[in-house]
XYZ file of C-alpha atoms in Angstrom:
608
model
C -18.000 -16.606 -12.601
C -16.031 -15.461 -9.576
C -12.853 -13.439 -9.726
C -9.488 -15.152 -9.494
C -7.470 -15.437 -6.302
C -6.104 -12.077 -5.227
C -2.524 -13.166 -5.982
C -3.553 -14.031 -9.540
C -4.019 -10.348 -10.307
C -1.759 -7.708 -11.796
C -1.750 -4.078 -10.644
C -1.959 -1.079 -12.974
C -1.898 2.543 -11.828
C -2.094 6.101 -13.131
C -1.511 8.321 -10.086
C -5.222 8.507 -9.254
C -6.603 4.994 -9.392
C -5.719 1.320 -9.728
C -6.798 -1.548 -11.960
C -6.591 -5.225 -11.051
C -6.587 -7.595 -14.027
C -6.290 -11.366 -13.723
C -4.336 -13.913 -15.730
C -7.271 -14.717 -17.990
C -7.524 -11.075 -19.073
C -10.463 -9.995 -16.910
C -10.393 -6.525 -15.372
C -11.988 -7.182 -11.985
C -11.399 -3.889 -10.160
C -11.327 -0.244 -11.194
C -12.464 2.876 -9.360
C -11.533 5.423 -12.038
C -12.287 8.668 -10.207
C -9.739 7.933 -7.472
C -8.569 5.026 -5.325
C -11.433 5.202 -2.809
C -14.250 6.049 -5.239
C -17.035 3.613 -6.211
C -16.032 0.881 -8.640
C -17.121 0.480 -12.250
C -15.647 -3.037 -12.339
C -16.034 -4.917 -9.050
C -16.055 -8.628 -9.838
C -13.303 -8.967 -7.254
C -16.087 -8.675 -4.645
C -19.068 -10.172 -6.463
C -19.542 -12.040 -9.771
C -22.227 -9.544 -10.837
C -20.380 -6.336 -9.905
C -18.824 -5.728 -13.330
C -15.783 -6.746 -15.352
C -14.128 -6.373 -18.758
C -12.518 -9.502 -20.137
C -10.495 -10.081 -23.296
C -8.958 -13.497 -23.852
C -8.859 -16.627 -25.998
C -12.166 -18.380 -26.537
C -10.512 -21.747 -25.835
C -8.146 -23.100 -23.206
C -4.785 -21.382 -23.095
C -1.453 -21.525 -21.326
C -0.570 -18.104 -19.948
C 2.601 -16.248 -19.062
C 2.690 -12.654 -17.949
C 5.141 -9.985 -16.942
C 5.452 -6.247 -16.672
C 7.313 -4.534 -19.466
C 10.728 -3.805 -17.956
C 10.678 -1.069 -15.275
C 6.984 -0.235 -15.778
C 3.469 -0.928 -14.562
C 2.457 -1.927 -18.096
C 1.358 -5.569 -18.278
C 1.952 -8.060 -21.104
C 0.144 -11.412 -20.998
C 0.905 -14.101 -23.592
C -1.864 -16.656 -24.205
C -0.761 -19.779 -26.058
C -3.495 -21.992 -27.520
C -3.713 -24.912 -29.935
C -4.494 -22.364 -32.683
C -1.573 -20.015 -32.015
C -0.353 -17.335 -29.609
C -1.572 -13.869 -28.731
C -0.327 -11.114 -26.406
C -2.567 -8.671 -24.544
C -0.921 -5.465 -23.301
C -2.770 -3.517 -20.583
C -1.951 -0.011 -19.367
C -3.534 2.866 -17.507
C -2.716 6.055 -19.346
C -0.403 8.732 -18.023
C -0.656 12.271 -19.368
C 1.034 12.372 -22.758
C 4.583 13.683 -22.434
C 4.654 13.616 -18.626
C 7.975 12.396 -17.302
C 9.799 11.917 -14.026
C 8.067 13.429 -11.020
C 5.278 14.821 -13.194
C 3.773 11.455 -14.121
C 0.312 10.873 -12.695
C -0.398 14.477 -11.713
C -3.102 14.866 -14.345
C -4.366 11.403 -15.142
C -6.532 11.137 -18.286
C -8.492 8.249 -16.639
C -8.030 5.983 -19.638
C -7.587 2.202 -19.620
C -6.007 0.769 -22.762
C -5.812 -2.819 -23.989
C -4.059 -3.953 -27.175
C -4.319 -7.485 -28.557
C -1.333 -8.530 -30.677
C -1.375 -11.656 -32.821
C 1.911 -13.504 -32.383
C 1.278 -16.637 -34.429
C -1.518 -18.646 -36.010
C -5.132 -17.506 -35.852
C -6.557 -17.352 -32.314
C -10.327 -17.016 -31.677
C -10.849 -14.327 -29.029
C -13.796 -13.259 -26.894
C -14.520 -9.858 -25.353
C -17.104 -9.296 -22.625
C -17.650 -5.753 -21.388
C -19.996 -5.451 -18.401
C -19.645 -2.213 -16.442
C -21.561 -1.930 -13.188
C -21.460 1.400 -11.383
C -21.645 2.237 -7.657
C -20.034 -1.042 -6.562
C -22.258 -3.102 -8.822
C -25.553 -1.456 -7.892
C -26.171 0.337 -11.182
C -26.618 -1.175 -14.642
C -25.384 1.284 -17.257
C -27.283 2.435 -20.313
C -25.281 1.785 -23.484
C -25.467 3.856 -26.632
C -23.270 4.489 -29.643
C -22.008 8.021 -30.038
C -19.338 9.360 -32.384
C -17.533 6.081 -32.805
C -17.647 5.112 -29.112
C -19.874 2.927 -26.967
C -21.024 5.202 -24.143
C -22.006 3.669 -20.804
C -23.794 6.138 -18.592
C -25.721 6.079 -15.322
C -25.675 8.136 -12.147
C -22.471 10.127 -11.873
C -20.369 8.062 -14.294
C -19.730 8.089 -18.014
C -17.465 5.580 -19.778
C -16.529 5.637 -23.460
C -15.284 2.395 -25.004
C -13.590 2.615 -28.401
C -12.747 -0.586 -30.233
C -11.147 -1.458 -33.542
C -13.696 -4.277 -33.979
C -17.522 -4.218 -34.006
C -19.245 -4.784 -30.652
C -22.669 -6.330 -30.050
C -24.732 -4.755 -27.277
C -27.062 -6.409 -24.784
C -28.709 -5.111 -21.631
C -25.932 -3.150 -19.972
C -23.156 -5.160 -21.598
C -21.317 -5.716 -24.878
C -19.703 -8.711 -26.548
C -17.405 -9.479 -29.429
C -16.000 -12.657 -30.941
C -13.045 -12.067 -33.223
C -9.969 -13.836 -34.542
C -6.511 -12.357 -34.201
C -3.870 -13.493 -36.685
C -0.119 -13.313 -36.436
C 1.180 -9.828 -37.193
C -2.191 -8.141 -36.596
C -3.366 -6.023 -33.647
C -6.710 -4.842 -32.269
C -6.950 -1.737 -30.068
C -9.334 -0.890 -27.218
C -9.525 2.208 -25.006
C -11.933 2.898 -22.160
C -12.149 6.464 -20.908
C -13.861 7.858 -17.809
C -15.451 11.248 -17.178
C -18.011 12.488 -14.626
C -21.517 12.256 -16.081
C -22.124 15.997 -15.926
C -18.689 17.124 -17.050
C -18.947 19.219 -20.203
C -15.798 17.535 -21.541
C -16.140 13.954 -22.804
C -13.733 11.200 -21.726
C -10.261 11.822 -23.102
C -9.346 9.982 -26.288
C -5.765 8.909 -26.947
C -4.637 6.366 -29.532
C -4.093 3.018 -27.812
C -0.517 2.545 -28.964
C 0.335 6.099 -27.891
C -1.030 5.297 -24.414
C 1.151 2.215 -24.088
C 4.289 3.873 -25.451
C 3.821 6.911 -23.230
C 3.122 4.821 -20.104
C 6.274 2.804 -20.732
C 8.351 5.962 -21.172
C 6.716 7.646 -18.167
C 7.297 4.842 -15.684
C 10.858 4.317 -16.872
C 11.602 8.022 -16.574
C 10.437 7.971 -12.935
C 12.504 4.918 -12.107
C 15.559 6.381 -13.877
C 15.513 9.182 -11.290
C 15.660 6.648 -8.461
C 18.378 4.236 -9.478
C 18.748 2.078 -6.380
C 22.090 0.260 -6.549
C 21.939 -1.898 -3.430
C 21.272 -5.594 -2.977
C 18.141 -7.200 -4.439
C 17.903 -4.412 -6.967
C 15.156 -5.972 -9.087
C 12.845 -6.603 -6.122
C 13.445 -3.142 -4.657
C 12.815 -1.370 -7.955
C 9.600 -3.326 -8.462
C 8.433 -2.500 -4.947
C 9.335 1.167 -5.463
C 7.165 1.213 -8.585
C 4.305 -0.347 -6.631
C 4.561 2.276 -3.873
C 4.672 5.022 -6.490
C 1.680 3.447 -8.239
C -0.249 3.595 -4.950
C 0.485 7.301 -4.562
C -2.386 9.706 -5.170
C -0.275 12.178 -7.076
C -2.342 15.369 -6.603
C -1.715 15.199 -2.841
C 1.298 12.892 -2.584
C -0.516 10.487 -0.235
C 0.249 6.743 -0.394
C -2.794 4.514 0.110
C -2.382 1.390 2.220
C -3.811 -0.837 -0.534
C -5.755 -0.603 -3.770
C -8.740 -2.667 -2.586
C -11.384 -2.994 0.071
C -12.663 -6.032 1.955
C -10.275 -8.703 0.719
C -10.341 -10.744 3.941
C -7.491 -11.581 6.272
C -9.016 -15.077 6.453
C -11.342 -16.602 3.867
C -14.842 -16.689 5.291
C -13.824 -14.354 8.106
C -15.258 -10.938 8.919
C -12.065 -8.870 9.323
C -12.713 -7.282 5.935
C -11.665 -3.646 5.881
C -11.320 -0.818 3.395
C -7.630 -0.001 2.968
C -7.887 2.647 0.243
C -6.893 5.358 2.695
C -3.733 6.817 4.175
C -2.490 5.899 7.651
C -0.230 8.292 9.526
C 1.287 5.217 11.184
C 2.782 4.073 7.889
C 4.477 7.414 7.437
C 7.957 6.933 8.894
C 8.296 3.495 7.289
C 7.214 4.957 3.953
C 9.745 7.756 4.248
C 12.548 5.326 5.050
C 11.601 3.308 1.965
C 11.581 6.453 -0.164
C 15.035 7.347 1.151
C 16.182 3.914 0.102
C 14.526 3.616 -3.298
C 13.535 7.128 -4.320
C 14.817 10.601 -3.429
C 14.236 13.684 -1.337
C 11.656 15.061 -3.787
C 9.342 12.148 -3.001
C 10.027 12.538 0.722
C 9.240 16.258 0.626
C 5.939 15.559 -1.109
C 5.042 13.035 1.563
C 5.805 15.349 4.453
C 3.975 18.242 2.826
C 0.917 16.007 2.566
C 1.066 15.065 6.250
C 1.340 18.696 7.317
C -1.659 19.684 5.197
C -3.744 16.704 6.281
C -3.086 17.079 10.012
C -3.321 20.854 10.080
C -3.651 22.182 13.635
C -3.787 19.111 15.862
C -6.571 19.624 18.349
C -9.395 17.586 19.764
C -9.181 14.037 21.036
C -7.836 11.750 19.744
C -5.119 12.765 17.282
C -6.366 11.814 13.775
C -4.725 8.590 12.652
C -5.828 8.243 9.019
C -7.131 10.285 6.120
C -8.660 10.147 2.694
C -6.263 10.686 -0.193
C -7.032 14.399 -0.299
C -6.845 14.769 3.499
C -10.442 13.962 4.467
C -10.918 12.921 8.093
C -14.466 11.553 8.203
C -14.164 8.044 6.752
C -17.354 6.655 8.243
C -17.744 2.961 7.506
C -20.781 1.258 6.009
C -21.609 -2.172 4.606
C -22.386 -3.093 1.029
C -24.757 -5.939 1.770
C -25.679 -6.445 -1.878
C -22.185 -7.832 -2.581
C -21.294 -11.463 -1.896
C -17.729 -10.559 -0.954
C -14.370 -11.920 -2.040
C -14.685 -15.727 -1.967
C -18.067 -15.246 -0.216
C -16.404 -13.445 2.685
C -18.742 -10.826 4.085
C -19.145 -8.081 5.056
C -17.962 -5.824 2.250
C -17.063 -2.465 3.752
C -16.633 1.048 2.375
C -14.963 3.543 4.678
C -13.053 2.560 7.788
C -14.159 3.371 11.313
C -10.610 3.084 12.594
C -10.488 6.837 11.912
C -12.363 7.273 15.196
C -9.848 5.319 17.266
C -7.268 6.500 19.736
C -3.861 5.292 18.566
C -1.222 6.967 20.672
C 1.641 5.840 18.445
C 0.846 8.346 15.670
C 2.988 11.238 17.018
C 5.935 8.842 17.072
C 5.566 8.146 13.369
C 5.149 11.843 12.558
C 8.067 13.096 14.666
C 10.166 10.126 13.584
C 9.507 11.042 9.966
C 10.361 14.692 10.617
C 13.648 13.690 12.239
C 14.422 11.359 9.356
C 14.189 14.221 6.866
C 15.341 17.052 9.123
C 18.059 18.093 6.678
C 15.353 19.091 4.209
C 13.115 20.977 6.616
C 13.481 24.715 6.825
C 15.957 26.041 9.351
C 14.438 27.619 11.304
C 11.412 25.350 11.016
C 8.397 26.923 9.353
C 5.804 28.103 11.909
C 3.312 25.504 10.641
C 5.694 22.540 10.968
C 7.039 23.775 14.290
C 3.510 24.104 15.665
C 2.546 20.639 14.413
C 5.579 18.920 15.939
C 5.425 20.856 19.215
C 1.735 20.057 19.621
C 2.318 16.360 18.998
C 5.134 16.263 21.530
C 2.968 18.098 24.069
C 0.076 15.699 23.465
C 2.359 12.723 23.966
C 3.392 13.945 27.426
C -0.135 13.141 28.620
C -1.474 10.734 25.987
C 1.157 8.050 26.570
C -0.638 7.146 29.787
C -3.873 6.302 27.956
C -4.814 2.877 26.609
C -5.456 2.746 22.884
C -6.544 0.482 20.015
C -2.946 -0.309 19.075
C -1.393 -0.579 15.670
C -3.546 -3.606 14.794
C -6.624 -1.459 15.478
C -8.464 -3.714 17.913
C -12.177 -2.988 17.923
C -13.120 -4.720 21.165
C -11.423 -2.639 23.855
C -8.485 -0.330 24.456
C -5.292 -1.636 26.045
C -1.870 -0.376 27.030
C -0.085 -1.678 23.927
C 3.665 -1.854 24.287
C 4.378 -0.760 20.705
C 2.233 2.342 21.257
C 4.262 3.236 24.359
C 7.485 2.687 22.425
C 6.305 5.059 19.712
C 5.358 7.607 22.376
C 8.981 7.352 23.481
C 10.009 7.861 19.835
C 7.922 11.033 19.587
C 9.468 12.537 22.704
C 12.977 11.342 21.880
C 12.912 12.934 18.427
C 11.365 16.130 19.784
C 14.252 16.391 22.252
C 16.773 15.688 19.492
C 15.429 18.619 17.486
C 16.549 20.804 20.365
C 16.420 24.558 19.867
C 15.031 24.144 16.340
C 11.770 23.032 17.930
C 11.511 24.489 21.428
C 13.132 26.259 24.349
C 14.908 24.688 27.334
C 11.773 24.348 29.490
C 9.833 22.373 26.882
C 12.841 20.234 26.020
C 13.334 19.368 29.691
C 9.636 18.496 30.091
C 9.705 16.249 27.009
C 12.926 14.574 28.148
C 11.454 13.818 31.571
C 8.352 12.272 30.008
C 10.502 10.312 27.547
C 12.516 8.798 30.386
C 9.331 7.941 32.309
C 7.909 6.149 29.261
C 11.127 4.205 28.826
C 11.244 3.121 32.457
C 7.601 2.027 32.319
C 8.144 -0.072 29.204
C 11.285 -1.708 30.566
C 9.675 -2.606 33.890
C 6.034 -3.316 33.057
C 6.588 -4.586 29.527
C 8.883 -7.468 30.478
C 7.294 -10.822 31.294
C 9.558 -13.337 33.054
C 7.347 -16.293 32.192
C 7.472 -15.439 28.499
C 11.125 -14.523 28.567
C 10.108 -11.608 26.352
C 8.542 -8.201 26.236
C 4.791 -8.754 26.025
C 2.365 -7.032 23.693
C 0.815 -4.983 26.524
C 1.979 -3.536 29.826
C 1.682 -6.200 32.535
C 0.540 -8.570 29.788
C 1.296 -12.201 29.003
C 0.709 -12.376 25.235
C 3.220 -11.997 22.440
C 2.848 -9.384 19.725
C 5.114 -9.004 16.688
C 4.839 -5.207 16.886
C 7.291 -5.379 19.816
C 9.981 -5.929 17.151
C 9.808 -2.169 16.546
C 11.797 -1.589 19.738
C 15.249 -1.992 18.142
C 14.090 -0.579 14.802
C 13.340 2.828 16.335
C 16.377 2.730 18.640
C 14.520 2.082 21.892
C 16.752 -0.889 22.735
C 19.681 -2.501 20.943
C 18.750 -5.792 19.329
C 21.748 -7.387 21.101
C 20.566 -6.334 24.562
C 19.885 -9.589 26.460
C 16.161 -9.050 27.006
C 15.607 -7.738 23.485
C 17.557 -10.636 22.012
C 15.465 -13.061 24.042
C 12.286 -11.328 22.848
C 13.309 -11.680 19.204
C 14.022 -15.377 19.745
C 10.723 -16.055 21.527
C 8.666 -14.177 18.923
C 10.395 -16.033 16.109
C 9.943 -19.404 17.804
C 6.283 -18.988 18.741
C 4.862 -16.730 16.043
C 6.853 -17.773 12.969
C 5.957 -20.598 10.602
C 8.159 -21.325 7.600
C 9.571 -17.798 7.685
C 6.214 -16.026 7.995
C 5.548 -14.135 11.204
C 2.049 -13.869 12.635
C 1.126 -10.745 14.580
C -0.090 -12.716 17.590
C -0.813 -16.315 18.514
C -4.002 -17.266 16.690
C -3.476 -14.811 13.844
C -4.607 -16.822 10.791
C -1.742 -15.872 8.478
C 1.730 -14.400 8.398
C 1.821 -10.599 8.235
C 4.311 -9.662 5.536
C 5.810 -6.495 7.025
C 6.244 -8.175 10.422
C 8.281 -10.852 8.658
C 10.521 -8.156 7.160
C 10.818 -6.522 10.609
C 12.204 -9.829 11.831
C 14.801 -9.686 9.045
C 15.848 -6.219 10.232
C 16.013 -7.320 13.860
C 18.202 -10.291 12.941
C 20.548 -7.943 11.091
C 20.783 -5.665 14.114
C 21.344 -8.701 16.348
C 24.276 -9.873 14.221
C 22.466 -12.870 12.642
C 23.434 -11.746 9.159
C 23.379 -15.006 7.220
C 20.049 -16.025 8.695
C 18.634 -12.587 7.935
C 19.646 -12.951 4.285
C 18.091 -16.393 4.002
C 14.878 -15.187 5.619
C 14.729 -12.161 3.327
C 15.216 -14.242 0.211
C 12.552 -16.701 1.305
C 10.098 -13.871 1.944
C 10.872 -12.091 -1.322
C 10.244 -15.376 -3.117
C 6.687 -15.472 -1.759
C 5.566 -12.525 -3.877
C 3.406 -13.483 -6.829
C 5.127 -13.941 -10.170
C 4.801 -10.213 -10.870
C 6.563 -9.327 -7.604
C 3.366 -8.224 -5.810
C 2.431 -8.775 -2.159
C -0.902 -8.734 -0.375
C -1.104 -7.924 3.322
C -0.690 -11.488 4.588
C 0.336 -14.963 3.419
C -1.016 -18.260 4.691
C 2.113 -20.090 5.884
C 0.613 -23.523 5.159
C -0.912 -23.036 1.702
C 1.257 -20.098 0.593
C -1.894 -18.283 -0.541
C -1.862 -14.499 -0.280
C -4.752 -12.965 1.680
C -5.816 -9.463 2.595
C -5.988 -6.292 0.552
C -3.751 -6.055 -2.497
C -1.238 -4.867 -3.333
C -0.271 -3.815 0.159
C 2.049 -0.809 0.363
C 3.226 -1.802 3.849
C 4.469 -5.172 2.553
C 6.481 -3.563 -0.251
C 7.818 -0.894 2.098
C 8.983 -3.668 4.423
C 10.866 -5.346 1.562
C 12.592 -2.104 0.558
C 13.684 -1.268 4.087
C 14.951 -4.773 4.814
C 16.874 -4.864 1.529
C 18.331 -1.459 2.390
C 19.619 -2.669 5.752
C 21.151 -5.738 4.122
C 22.787 -3.445 1.559
C 24.219 -1.261 4.322
C 25.622 -4.373 5.942
C 27.234 -5.576 2.709
C 28.687 -2.123 2.039
C 30.188 -1.908 5.518
C 28.409 1.370 6.235
C 29.362 2.544 9.741
C 26.561 2.291 12.252
C 24.739 -0.464 10.377
C 23.574 -1.782 13.711
C 21.533 1.350 14.383
C 18.238 2.550 12.936
C 18.580 4.936 9.987
C 18.330 8.214 11.877
C 20.966 9.837 9.677
C 20.157 8.997 6.048
C 22.231 10.543 3.319
C 20.105 13.046 1.405
C 19.509 11.978 -2.189
C 18.579 14.537 -4.801
C 17.042 13.630 -8.140
């Protein structure tokens, strides 16, 4: 049996890892050590790569939702025999609250089956497969737990019902009656750890996870428009944060394709420096300065002293740089879409926009940086500005990470301008008059180049590359970073042309021929329409986009504009960040905040 569609999954998190569980009650993805570790359940990518299902033995009608303001899932299965609820949660450390949740994850997945009415026959199938499905575990009973061990992994399953064991798997058929409950916990520990997997009572896990997530959200009480959607997206971004380092992964999965049957199947369980300024803006909107400080501290540690060529563009969750890519040819792939990849060779690419994201992020949170700047931060920002003076002239892979050849991508040049512009704005906090003058001269040269060589008369728009003739949705960043006003005639024309030629039913493709709408690009269009004064249309577009999330409020990377099916890795942090930032701009507009037509260079600091 294959896994469900990606949009038919819920997302659970514990500050170290993520679980995807589908509507039927099958856990199809879990890498318990950390987000980018090998899976113990991988049916998402192959029917034989492991799963853990609990659900009715007969046909059922299903409704699911998160418990309010949490990442704790409740699925109600209604059958001819009665109704049952299954509650799923990844454990947080007992008693951890607020910003402390997820720092010390117990690596414990809990499932509780509650009888609501009647007597419902249930079936459990537990089939762990380690190392992305390569390894069949040995099962043995030990001190009231079913231990699955092989290689570097040890899992301990505790159940309130008897389990029958087969070769590397366990089963149970049981009946749940109204008013009764059955409890299941699955703990992880490294095979050679002297401590066994942590054991918490199942109900304690659920109660503590509910209290923990709510305590975090209580510290970040967003009061703007679309409050429910923003708070859900904020929880998702927090759930995709590797709490020991503060890094936000791009997605919880690998190799969910951009197009079914296609080969653009990449591992997104890493951290892109490009996402940084957008993430920080979202955290300003929906979180607080504590979260922002954690993010910037991570970037400084990960980048360290910027030397060599090119500037590193992405990292592992603990700051690793070598993310060498390899194929898992033993896996069939999501919906038979191969290859399945682990690692991501984009880490080797030149992407000249990265200093723009880093310096843009520093400027965004300048009120919370030391004054004077710490030597480490000053050195990092100065080096990135200095590198941009020369690097802006180079072609690169661009923000869509083309693997065929390097080009002079317009959005990369614009972000080079951003890097130099923000460096100049820092003024004496960052450098002396000579350096500031040199950066300003380079900034102005970049701007002139973009304005002259980026414009294409035949298109009536700024093209995706210098002297190019193709459209690219990343050009919409120009007004969002303050390069050009959205109402400037050529920018306004560009927005119109991109919307007309790349948009379908409110979903914006990255380029002509892109198989699906890219969610964050669609939210960029919302922001551009706001800045251009098209306020009513921006609201309608936002509401249409927000309505395309699955029924738990989750977005993948892309959405097919014809079928409405979500595609790409899931959930996608960039998509949720785009929703938060667009909702924030609409909220500013509704509140009449002065300067709503400008990018948020001067956010109000928010303390928890």
